PDB file of C-alpha atoms and ligand atoms in Angstrom:
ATOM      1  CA  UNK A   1      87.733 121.313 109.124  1.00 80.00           C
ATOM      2  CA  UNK A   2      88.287 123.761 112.211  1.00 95.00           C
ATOM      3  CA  UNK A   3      91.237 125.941 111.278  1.00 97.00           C
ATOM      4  CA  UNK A   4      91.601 127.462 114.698  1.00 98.00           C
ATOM      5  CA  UNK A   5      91.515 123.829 115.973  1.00 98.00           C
ATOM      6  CA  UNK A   6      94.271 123.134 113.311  1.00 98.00           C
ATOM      7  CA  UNK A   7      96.062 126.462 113.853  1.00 98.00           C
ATOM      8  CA  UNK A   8      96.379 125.433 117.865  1.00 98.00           C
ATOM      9  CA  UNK A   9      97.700 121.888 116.728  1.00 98.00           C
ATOM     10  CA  UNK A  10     100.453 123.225 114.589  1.00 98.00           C
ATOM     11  CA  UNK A  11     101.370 125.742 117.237  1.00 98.00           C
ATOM     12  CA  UNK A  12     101.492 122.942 120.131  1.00 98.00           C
ATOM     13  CA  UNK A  13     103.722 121.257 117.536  1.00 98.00           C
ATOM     14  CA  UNK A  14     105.963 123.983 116.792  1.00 98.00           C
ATOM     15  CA  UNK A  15     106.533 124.709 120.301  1.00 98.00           C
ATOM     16  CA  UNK A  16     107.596 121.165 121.078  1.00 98.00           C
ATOM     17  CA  UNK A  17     109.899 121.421 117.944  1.00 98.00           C
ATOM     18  CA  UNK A  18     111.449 124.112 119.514  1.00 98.00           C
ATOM     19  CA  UNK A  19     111.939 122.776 122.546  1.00 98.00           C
ATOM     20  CA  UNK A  20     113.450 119.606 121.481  1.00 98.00           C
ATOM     21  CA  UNK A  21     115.944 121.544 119.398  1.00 98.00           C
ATOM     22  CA  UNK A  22     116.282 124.808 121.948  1.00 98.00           C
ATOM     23  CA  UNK A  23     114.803 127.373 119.951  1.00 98.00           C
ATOM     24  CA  UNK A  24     112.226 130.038 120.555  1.00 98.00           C
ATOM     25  CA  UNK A  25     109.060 129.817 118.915  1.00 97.00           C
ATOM     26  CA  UNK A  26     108.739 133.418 118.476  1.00 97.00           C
ATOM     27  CA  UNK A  27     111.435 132.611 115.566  1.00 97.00           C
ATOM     28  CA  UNK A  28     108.828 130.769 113.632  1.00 98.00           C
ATOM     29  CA  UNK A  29     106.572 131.959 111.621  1.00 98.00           C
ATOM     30  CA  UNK A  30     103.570 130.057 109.894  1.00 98.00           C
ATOM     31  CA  UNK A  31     102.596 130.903 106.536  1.00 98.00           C
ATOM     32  CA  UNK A  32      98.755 129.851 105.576  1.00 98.00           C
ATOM     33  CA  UNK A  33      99.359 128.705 102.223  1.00 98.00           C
ATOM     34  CA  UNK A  34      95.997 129.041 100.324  1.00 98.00           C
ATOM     35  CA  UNK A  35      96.186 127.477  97.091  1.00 97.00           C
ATOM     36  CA  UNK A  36      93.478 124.845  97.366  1.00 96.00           C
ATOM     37  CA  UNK A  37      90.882 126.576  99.351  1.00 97.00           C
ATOM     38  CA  UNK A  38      88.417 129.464  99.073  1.00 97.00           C
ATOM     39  CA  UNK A  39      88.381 132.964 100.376  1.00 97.00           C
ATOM     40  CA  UNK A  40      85.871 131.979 103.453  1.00 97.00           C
ATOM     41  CA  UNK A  41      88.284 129.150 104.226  1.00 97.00           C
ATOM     42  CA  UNK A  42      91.475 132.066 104.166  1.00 97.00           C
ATOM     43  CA  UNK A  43      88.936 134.184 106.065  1.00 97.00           C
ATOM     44  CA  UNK A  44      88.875 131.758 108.717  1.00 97.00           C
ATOM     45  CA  UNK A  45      92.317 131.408 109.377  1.00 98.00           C
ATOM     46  CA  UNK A  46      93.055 135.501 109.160  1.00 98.00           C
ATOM     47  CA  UNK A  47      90.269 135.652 112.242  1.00 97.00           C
ATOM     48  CA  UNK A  48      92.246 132.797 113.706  1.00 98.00           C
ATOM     49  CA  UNK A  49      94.883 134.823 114.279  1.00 97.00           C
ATOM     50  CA  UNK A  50      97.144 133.865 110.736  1.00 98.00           C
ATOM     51  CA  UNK A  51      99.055 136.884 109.564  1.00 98.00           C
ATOM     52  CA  UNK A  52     100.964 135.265 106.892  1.00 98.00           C
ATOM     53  CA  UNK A  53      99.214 133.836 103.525  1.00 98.00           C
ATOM     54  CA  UNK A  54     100.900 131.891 100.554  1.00 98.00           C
ATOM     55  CA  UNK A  55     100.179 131.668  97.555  1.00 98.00           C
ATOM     56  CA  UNK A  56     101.421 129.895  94.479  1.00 97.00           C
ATOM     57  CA  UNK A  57      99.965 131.118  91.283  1.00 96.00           C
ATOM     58  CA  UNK A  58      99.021 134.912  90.382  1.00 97.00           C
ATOM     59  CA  UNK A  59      95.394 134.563  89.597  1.00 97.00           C
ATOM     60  CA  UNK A  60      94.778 133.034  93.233  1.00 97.00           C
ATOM     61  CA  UNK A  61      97.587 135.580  94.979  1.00 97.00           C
ATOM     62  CA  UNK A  62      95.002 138.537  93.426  1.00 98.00           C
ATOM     63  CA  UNK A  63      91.811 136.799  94.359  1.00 97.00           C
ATOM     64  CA  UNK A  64      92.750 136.482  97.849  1.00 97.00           C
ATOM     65  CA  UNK A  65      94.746 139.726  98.217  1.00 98.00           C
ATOM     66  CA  UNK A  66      91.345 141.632  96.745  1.00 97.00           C
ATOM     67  CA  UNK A  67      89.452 139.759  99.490  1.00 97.00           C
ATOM     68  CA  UNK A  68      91.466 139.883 102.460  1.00 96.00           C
ATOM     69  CA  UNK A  69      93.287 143.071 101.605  1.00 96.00           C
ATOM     70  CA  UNK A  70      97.516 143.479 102.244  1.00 95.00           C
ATOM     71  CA  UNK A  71      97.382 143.741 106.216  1.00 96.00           C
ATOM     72  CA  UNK A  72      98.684 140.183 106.342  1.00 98.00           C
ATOM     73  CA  UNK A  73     101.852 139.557 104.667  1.00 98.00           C
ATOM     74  CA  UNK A  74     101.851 137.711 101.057  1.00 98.00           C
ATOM     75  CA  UNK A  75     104.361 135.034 100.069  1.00 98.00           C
ATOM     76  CA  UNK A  76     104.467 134.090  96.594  1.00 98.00           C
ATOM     77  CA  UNK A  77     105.607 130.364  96.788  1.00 98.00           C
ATOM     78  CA  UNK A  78     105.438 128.909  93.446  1.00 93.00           C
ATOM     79  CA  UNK A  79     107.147 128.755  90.141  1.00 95.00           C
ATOM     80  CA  UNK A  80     106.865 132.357  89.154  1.00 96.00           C
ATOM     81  CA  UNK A  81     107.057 133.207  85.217  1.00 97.00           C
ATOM     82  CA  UNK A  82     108.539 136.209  84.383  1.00 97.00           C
ATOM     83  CA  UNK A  83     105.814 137.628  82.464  1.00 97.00           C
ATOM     84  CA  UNK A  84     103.306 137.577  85.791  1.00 97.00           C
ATOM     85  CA  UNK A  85     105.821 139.440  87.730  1.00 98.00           C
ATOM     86  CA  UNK A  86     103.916 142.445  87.364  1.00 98.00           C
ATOM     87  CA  UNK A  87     100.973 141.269  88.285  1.00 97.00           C
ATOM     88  CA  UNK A  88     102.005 140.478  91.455  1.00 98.00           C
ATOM     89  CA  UNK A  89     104.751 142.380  92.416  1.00 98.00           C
ATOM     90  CA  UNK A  90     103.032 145.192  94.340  1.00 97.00           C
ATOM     91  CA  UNK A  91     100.907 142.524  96.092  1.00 97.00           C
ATOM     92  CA  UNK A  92     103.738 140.467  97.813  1.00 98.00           C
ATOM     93  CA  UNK A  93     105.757 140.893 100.745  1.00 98.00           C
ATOM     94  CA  UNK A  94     108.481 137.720  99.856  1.00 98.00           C
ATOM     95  CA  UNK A  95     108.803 135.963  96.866  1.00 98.00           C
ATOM     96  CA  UNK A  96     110.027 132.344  97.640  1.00 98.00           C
ATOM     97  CA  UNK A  97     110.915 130.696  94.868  1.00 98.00           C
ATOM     98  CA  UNK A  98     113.915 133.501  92.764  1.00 98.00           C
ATOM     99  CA  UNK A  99     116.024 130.408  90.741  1.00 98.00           C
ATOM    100  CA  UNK A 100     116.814 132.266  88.284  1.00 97.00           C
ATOM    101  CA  UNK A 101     118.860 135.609  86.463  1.00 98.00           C
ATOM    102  CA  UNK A 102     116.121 136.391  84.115  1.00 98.00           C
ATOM    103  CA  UNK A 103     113.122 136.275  87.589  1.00 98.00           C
ATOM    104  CA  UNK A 104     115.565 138.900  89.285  1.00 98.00           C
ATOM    105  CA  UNK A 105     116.453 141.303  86.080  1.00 98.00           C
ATOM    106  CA  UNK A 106     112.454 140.988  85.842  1.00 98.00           C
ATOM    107  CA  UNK A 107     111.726 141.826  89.472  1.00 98.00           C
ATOM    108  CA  UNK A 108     114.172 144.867  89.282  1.00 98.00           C
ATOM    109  CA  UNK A 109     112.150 146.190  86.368  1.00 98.00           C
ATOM    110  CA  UNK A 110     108.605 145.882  88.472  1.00 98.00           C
ATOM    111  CA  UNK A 111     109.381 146.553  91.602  1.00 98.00           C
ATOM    112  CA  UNK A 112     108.933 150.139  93.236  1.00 96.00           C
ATOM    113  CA  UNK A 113     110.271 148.932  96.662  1.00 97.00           C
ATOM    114  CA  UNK A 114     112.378 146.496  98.134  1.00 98.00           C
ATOM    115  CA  UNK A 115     111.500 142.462  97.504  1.00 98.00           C
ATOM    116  CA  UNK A 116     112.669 140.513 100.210  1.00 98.00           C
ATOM    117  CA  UNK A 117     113.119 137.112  97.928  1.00 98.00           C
ATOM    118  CA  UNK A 118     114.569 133.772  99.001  1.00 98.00           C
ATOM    119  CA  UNK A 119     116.385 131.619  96.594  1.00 98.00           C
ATOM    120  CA  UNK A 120     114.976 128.434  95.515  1.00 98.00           C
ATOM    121  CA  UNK A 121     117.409 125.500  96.390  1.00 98.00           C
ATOM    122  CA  UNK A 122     117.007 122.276  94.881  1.00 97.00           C
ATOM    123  CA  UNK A 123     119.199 120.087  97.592  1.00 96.00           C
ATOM    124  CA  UNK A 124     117.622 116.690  96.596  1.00 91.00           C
ATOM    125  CA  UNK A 125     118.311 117.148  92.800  1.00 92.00           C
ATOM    126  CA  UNK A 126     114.928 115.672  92.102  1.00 91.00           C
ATOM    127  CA  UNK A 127     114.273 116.526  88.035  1.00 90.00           C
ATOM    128  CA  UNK A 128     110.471 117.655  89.040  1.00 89.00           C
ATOM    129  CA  UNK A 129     112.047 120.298  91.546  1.00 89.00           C
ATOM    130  CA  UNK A 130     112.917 123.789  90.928  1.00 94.00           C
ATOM    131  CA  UNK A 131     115.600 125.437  92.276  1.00 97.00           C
ATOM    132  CA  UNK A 132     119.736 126.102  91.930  1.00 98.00           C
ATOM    133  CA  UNK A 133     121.564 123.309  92.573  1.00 97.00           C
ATOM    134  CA  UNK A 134     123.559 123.576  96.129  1.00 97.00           C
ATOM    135  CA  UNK A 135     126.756 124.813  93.967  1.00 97.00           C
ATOM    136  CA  UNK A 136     125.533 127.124  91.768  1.00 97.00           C
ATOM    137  CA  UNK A 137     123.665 128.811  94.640  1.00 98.00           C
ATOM    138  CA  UNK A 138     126.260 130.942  96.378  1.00 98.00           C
ATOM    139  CA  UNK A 139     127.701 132.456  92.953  1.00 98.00           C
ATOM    140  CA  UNK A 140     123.928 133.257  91.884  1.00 98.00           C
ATOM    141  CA  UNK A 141     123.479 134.824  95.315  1.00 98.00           C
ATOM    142  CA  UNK A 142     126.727 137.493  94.315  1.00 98.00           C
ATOM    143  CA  UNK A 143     125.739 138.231  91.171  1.00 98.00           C
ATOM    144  CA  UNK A 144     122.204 139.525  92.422  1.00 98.00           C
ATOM    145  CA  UNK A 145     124.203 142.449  93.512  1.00 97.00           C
ATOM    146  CA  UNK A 146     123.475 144.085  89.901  1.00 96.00           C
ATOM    147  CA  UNK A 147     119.651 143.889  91.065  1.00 98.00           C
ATOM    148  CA  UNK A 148     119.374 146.329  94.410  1.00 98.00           C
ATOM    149  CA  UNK A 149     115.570 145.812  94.537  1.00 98.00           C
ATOM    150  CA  UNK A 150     116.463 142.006  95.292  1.00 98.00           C
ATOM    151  CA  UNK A 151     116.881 141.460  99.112  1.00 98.00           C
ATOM    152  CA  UNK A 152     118.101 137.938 100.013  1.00 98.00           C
ATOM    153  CA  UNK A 153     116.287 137.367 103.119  1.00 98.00           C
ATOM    154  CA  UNK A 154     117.099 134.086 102.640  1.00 98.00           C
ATOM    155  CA  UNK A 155     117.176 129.768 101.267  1.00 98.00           C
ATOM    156  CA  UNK A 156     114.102 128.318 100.482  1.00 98.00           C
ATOM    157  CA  UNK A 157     113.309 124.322  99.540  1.00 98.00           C
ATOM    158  CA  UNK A 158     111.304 121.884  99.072  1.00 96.00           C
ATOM    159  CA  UNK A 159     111.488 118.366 101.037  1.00 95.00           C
ATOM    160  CA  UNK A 160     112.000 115.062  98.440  1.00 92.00           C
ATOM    161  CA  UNK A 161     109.183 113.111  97.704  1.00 90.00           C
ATOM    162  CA  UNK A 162     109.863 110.080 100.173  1.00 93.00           C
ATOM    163  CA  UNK A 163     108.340 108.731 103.585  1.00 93.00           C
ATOM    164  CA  UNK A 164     112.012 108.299 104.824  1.00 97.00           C
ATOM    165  CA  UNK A 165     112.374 111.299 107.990  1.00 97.00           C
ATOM    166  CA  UNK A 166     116.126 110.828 107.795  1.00 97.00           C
ATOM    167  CA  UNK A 167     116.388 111.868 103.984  1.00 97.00           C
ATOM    168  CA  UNK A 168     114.164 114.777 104.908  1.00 97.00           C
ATOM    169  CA  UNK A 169     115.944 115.591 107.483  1.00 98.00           C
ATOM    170  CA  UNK A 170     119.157 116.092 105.417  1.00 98.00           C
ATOM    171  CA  UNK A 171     118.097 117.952 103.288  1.00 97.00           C
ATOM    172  CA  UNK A 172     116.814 120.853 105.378  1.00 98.00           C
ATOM    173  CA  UNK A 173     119.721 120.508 107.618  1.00 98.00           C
ATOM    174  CA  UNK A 174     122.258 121.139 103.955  1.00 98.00           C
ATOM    175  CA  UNK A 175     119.758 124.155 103.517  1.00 98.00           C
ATOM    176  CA  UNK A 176     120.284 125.708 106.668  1.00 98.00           C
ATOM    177  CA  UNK A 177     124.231 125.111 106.097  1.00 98.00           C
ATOM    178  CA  UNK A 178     124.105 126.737 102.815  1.00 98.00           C
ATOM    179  CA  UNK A 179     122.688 129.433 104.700  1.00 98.00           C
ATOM    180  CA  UNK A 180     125.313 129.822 107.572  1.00 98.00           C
ATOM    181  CA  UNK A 181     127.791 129.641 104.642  1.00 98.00           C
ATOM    182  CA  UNK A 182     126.112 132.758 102.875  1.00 98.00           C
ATOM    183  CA  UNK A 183     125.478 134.650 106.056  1.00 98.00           C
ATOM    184  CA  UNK A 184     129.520 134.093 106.642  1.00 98.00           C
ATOM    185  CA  UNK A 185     130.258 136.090 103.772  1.00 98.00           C
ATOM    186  CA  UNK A 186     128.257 139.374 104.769  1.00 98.00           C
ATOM    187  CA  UNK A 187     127.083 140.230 101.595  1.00 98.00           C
ATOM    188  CA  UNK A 188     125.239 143.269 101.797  1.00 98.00           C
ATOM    189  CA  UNK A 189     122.268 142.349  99.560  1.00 98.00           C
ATOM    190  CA  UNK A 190     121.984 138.738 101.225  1.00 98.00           C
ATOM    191  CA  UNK A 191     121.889 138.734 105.029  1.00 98.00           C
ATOM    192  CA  UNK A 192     120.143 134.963 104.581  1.00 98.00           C
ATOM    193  CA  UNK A 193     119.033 134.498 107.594  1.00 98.00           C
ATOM    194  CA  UNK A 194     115.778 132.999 106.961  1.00 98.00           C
ATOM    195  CA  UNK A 195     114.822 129.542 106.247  1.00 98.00           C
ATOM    196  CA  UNK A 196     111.690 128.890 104.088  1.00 98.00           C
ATOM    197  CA  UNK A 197     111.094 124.937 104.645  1.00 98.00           C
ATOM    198  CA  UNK A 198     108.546 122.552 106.119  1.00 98.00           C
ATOM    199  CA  UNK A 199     104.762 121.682 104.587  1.00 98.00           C
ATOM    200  CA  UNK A 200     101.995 119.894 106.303  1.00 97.00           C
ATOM    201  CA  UNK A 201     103.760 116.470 106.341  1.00 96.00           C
ATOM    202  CA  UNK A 202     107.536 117.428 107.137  1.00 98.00           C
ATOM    203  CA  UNK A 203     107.064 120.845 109.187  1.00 98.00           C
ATOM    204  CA  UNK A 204     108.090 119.157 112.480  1.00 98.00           C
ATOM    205  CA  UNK A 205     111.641 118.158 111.038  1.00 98.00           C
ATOM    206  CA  UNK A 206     112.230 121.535 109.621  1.00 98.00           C
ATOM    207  CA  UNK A 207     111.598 123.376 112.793  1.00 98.00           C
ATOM    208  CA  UNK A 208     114.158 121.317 114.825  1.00 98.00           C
ATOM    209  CA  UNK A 209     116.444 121.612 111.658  1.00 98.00           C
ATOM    210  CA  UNK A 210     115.871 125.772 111.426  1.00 98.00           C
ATOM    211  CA  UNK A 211     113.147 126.481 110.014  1.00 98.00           C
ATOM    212  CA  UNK A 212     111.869 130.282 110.290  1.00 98.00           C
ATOM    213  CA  UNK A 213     109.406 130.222 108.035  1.00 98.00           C
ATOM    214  CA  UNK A 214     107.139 127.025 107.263  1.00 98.00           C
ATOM    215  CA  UNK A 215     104.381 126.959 104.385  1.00 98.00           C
ATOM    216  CA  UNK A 216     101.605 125.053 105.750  1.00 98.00           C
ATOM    217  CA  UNK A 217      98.397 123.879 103.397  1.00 98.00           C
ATOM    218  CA  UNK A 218      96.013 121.039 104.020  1.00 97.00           C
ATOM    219  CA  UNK A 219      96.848 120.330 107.653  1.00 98.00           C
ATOM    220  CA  UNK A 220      96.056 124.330 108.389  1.00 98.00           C
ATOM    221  CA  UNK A 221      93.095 125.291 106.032  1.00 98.00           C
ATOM    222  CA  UNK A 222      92.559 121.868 104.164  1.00 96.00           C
ATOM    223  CA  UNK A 223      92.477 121.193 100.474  1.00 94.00           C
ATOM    224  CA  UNK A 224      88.717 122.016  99.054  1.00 89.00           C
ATOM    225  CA  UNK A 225      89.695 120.827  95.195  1.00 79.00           C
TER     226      UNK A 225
HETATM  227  C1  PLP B   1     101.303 123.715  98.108  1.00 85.61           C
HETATM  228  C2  PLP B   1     102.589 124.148  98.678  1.00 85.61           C
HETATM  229  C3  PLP B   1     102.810 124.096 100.066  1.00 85.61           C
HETATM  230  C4  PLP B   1     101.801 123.542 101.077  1.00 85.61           C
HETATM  231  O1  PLP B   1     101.606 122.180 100.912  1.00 85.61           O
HETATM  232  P1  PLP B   1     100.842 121.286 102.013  1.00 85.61           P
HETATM  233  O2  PLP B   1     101.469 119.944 101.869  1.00 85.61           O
HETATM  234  O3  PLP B   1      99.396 121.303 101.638  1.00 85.61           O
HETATM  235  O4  PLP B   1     101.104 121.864 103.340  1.00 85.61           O
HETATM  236  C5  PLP B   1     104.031 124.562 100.523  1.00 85.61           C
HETATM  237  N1  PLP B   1     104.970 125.048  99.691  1.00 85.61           N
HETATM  238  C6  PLP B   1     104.789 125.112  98.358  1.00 85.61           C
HETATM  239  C7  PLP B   1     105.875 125.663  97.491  1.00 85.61           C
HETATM  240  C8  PLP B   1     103.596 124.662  97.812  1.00 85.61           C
HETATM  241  O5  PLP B   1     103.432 124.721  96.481  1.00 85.61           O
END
């Protein structure tokens, strides 16, 4: 496991995304998601060059935040419980995965700054998958305006579990829809303009679909457990 070697891959890859669907690369951003791997391993990839780390479950976040320190960004990717918001909340730069009233009333309370959050989309209705349904997801977006700590930078979803491209592929292009259709209704609190979609297997797809930020694991820094 080389993560530079890795790193360059993903980059050649991105590029070519972007080219085959006339975007600029410098609208991409790669975030190093950590979850499986150790702090030498996320040590690696920060002197690679990586300036964006994920993270999906507090106790890991904190390790690697004490380690590496906050000169990278943080994303907090997972299912976050309310009750380890304020663990984390001074730690994180974006919180990916706001589905729900209770998370925002609960980031309002703990945060001293500004969150820029996306909101969790469930676009394949699978039953394992978090997330608002498509409809639900522009009325949730409005009614964040009782929470001004919440920024909606923008969508964020998961791909379905299934080998089929095409299926993939729909679903990140009804994201980025979604997201036109929000950013049409200038609301203050939700510019929306990011898209938080693409892992290790799918990442290709989401860049030609829109992708600005993808979370990449095991093909960046591999999966030690
Ligand atoms: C683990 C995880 C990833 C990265 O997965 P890989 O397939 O290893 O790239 C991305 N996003 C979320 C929300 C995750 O939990």
């Amino acid at each position: 496991m080389n993560v530079r070697e890795n790193l360059e891959t993903i980059t050649r890859n991105i590029n070519e995304a972007c080219e085959r669907s006339s975007r600029q690369s410098t609208n991409v951003n790669v975030i190093a998601v950590t979850k499986y791997v150790s702090i030498e391993r996320t040590k690696e990839a920060l002197d690679a060059g990586v300036s964006n780390f994920g993270e999906s479950r507090d106790e890991g976040l904190l390790e690697k935040v004490n380690a590496i320190g906050t000169d990278p960004s943080w994303h907090f990717i997972g299912t976050l419980q309310s009750r380890k918001v304020k663990e984390i909340i001074d730690y994180v730069d974006y919180i990916h995965s706001l589905d729900r009233r209770s998370l925002a009333k609960e980031i309002q309370k703990r945060a001293n700054r500004e969150i820029s959050c996306f909101v969790q989309v469930n676009v394949s209705g699978e039953e394992s998958k978090h997330g608002l349904s498509p409809n639900e997801t522009i009325p949730f977006i409005e009614a964040l305006k009782d929470f001004p700590m919440i920024k909606v930078v923008g969508l964020m979803a998961m791909a379905p579990n299934t080998e089929d491209s095409e299926e993939i592929r729909n679903v990140f292009k009804t994201l980025r829809t979604l997201s036109e259709t929000v950013q049409d209704l200038s609301i203050a609190h939700a510019p929306c303009t990011e898209l938080s979609m693409g892992m290790s297997n799918d990442y290709e797809i989401a860049v030609e679909e829109g992708a600005t930020f993808v979370r990449i694991g095991s093909s960046l820094v591999g999966n030690e457990k």
